[in-house]
Amino acid sequence: MKTYQSFVLLLAALGAFGTSCENELKQETTFDVAVKQGENVSVEGTTVTVQKGVPLTFTLDGDPDFITFFSGETGHEYVHKNRTEMTAADVVKCNLSLSIWAQYGDPKNILSVYISDSFPGLAKNNFEADSVLVEQFAWTELIPQDQLPQKAVANAQGATSYDFDLKSYLGKKITLAIRYKGISNTGPQSKFYFVKMQMEKAFNNGQSEIKPANGFGLTPVNMDNKKKFADQSKAVYRPQADNKEYGYVTGGIAGLWNLNDPTNIFIQSSAKGADLKYSWLVSDPIAIDNLCNPDTGVPVKNVTQSVREYTHTYNEAGTYTVTFVGSNANFEHRGEQVVRELTVKVTE
């Protein structure tokens, strides 16, 4: 009988202990935020006015395991903590820029520059199909013929600069294509340089991205690869030495693309009287997406710390929504988040 009573008491004790632990595990978060007033810092309700450059000290009441601070500045707004896509209105810049210049001969009508948002991409292992595809595809002219270099110049100082707005292609994939086709050998066939070709994207949350030409997947399509040109006899192709169909060179070989320096791509000229050259340079389909990283907060406290104050300084005038997020957590349970917001008006 005594054994049974002892067992019942033990179960009751264990039950009480388990309930106590469960309550502890599920303890909700208590958390409040205030602001220390002083010279150039005033508080009215939940609105704080502070002069720019003056440190603003927040007092933290309660003891959540974790505290995160969102200043409300660009890139650190709590309202955008889960945002991974921008709208077209959020895109500050989405441009393709480059410069082109021609050396030697008469460059008119040799070069064509195209764009497409429906090109299926090169197979890169079926030259016959790829060559027909690029020639017969319904490309859109990116640079009109009369806006391409019309005369040869001595150096890059005479280059023509271009800047194209790509916002209309957001959410699509674009392919860039350049066609070089000699039309006369009564003089040299011009050498063309493509300088600092890149895409730049910037959002109104301060995030930006620059994709240089070496990220375009540029691939030559050497249309006359079966012909044995004397001025191409010393060509060593890259990335495979025997890949005449899709290969580029790292030196100056007539009528072949040099991709050795992605900031200064060129196709070498051919001398007067030499055979006419014909080659394309085609990019992979490039995604013009509107993806962005979520806005971030600053970790102020973790479970191992005791933090009662946090100071932040605003260096630009404006109105900011400050957000502190507090929560309790352990390996079995994460308590609810407590969000505290203040409006901070920063004056000159």
GROMACS .gro file of C-alpha atoms in nm, residues 95-98 176 194-201 208-218 259 261-265 283-284 286 288:
model
   34
   95ASN     CA    1   2.062   4.945  -6.810
   96LEU     CA    2   2.300   4.796  -7.062
   97SER     CA    3   2.599   5.018  -7.131
   98LEU     CA    4   2.902   4.987  -7.359
  176LEU     CA    5   2.247   3.997  -7.721
  194PHE     CA    6   3.353   4.671  -7.742
  195VAL     CA    7   3.458   4.846  -7.424
  196LYS     CA    8   3.320   4.804  -7.071
  197MET     CA    9   3.006   4.620  -7.176
  198GLN     CA   10   2.793   4.562  -6.866
  199MET     CA   11   2.444   4.553  -6.722
  200GLU     CA   12   2.365   4.755  -6.412
  201LYS     CA   13   2.059   4.716  -6.193
  208SER     CA   14   2.250   4.727  -5.680
  209GLU     CA   15   2.420   4.478  -5.907
  210ILE     CA   16   2.663   4.509  -6.196
  211LYS     CA   17   2.697   4.217  -6.438
  212PRO     CA   18   3.004   4.258  -6.660
  213ALA     CA   19   3.035   4.102  -7.004
  214ASN     CA   20   3.216   3.794  -6.874
  215GLY     CA   21   2.885   3.696  -6.712
  216PHE     CA   22   2.693   3.710  -7.041
  217GLY     CA   23   2.804   3.370  -7.171
  218LEU     CA   24   2.931   3.524  -7.495
  259LEU     CA   25   3.750   3.758  -7.544
  261ASP     CA   26   3.975   4.085  -7.164
  262PRO     CA   27   3.597   4.112  -7.102
  263THR     CA   28   3.629   4.488  -7.056
  264ASN     CA   29   3.783   4.524  -7.402
  265ILE     CA   30   3.639   4.267  -7.644
  283SER     CA   31   2.519   3.575  -7.544
  284ASP     CA   32   2.333   3.320  -7.339
  286ILE     CA   33   2.024   3.660  -6.958
  288ILE     CA   34   1.653   4.054  -6.631
   0.00000   0.00000   0.00000
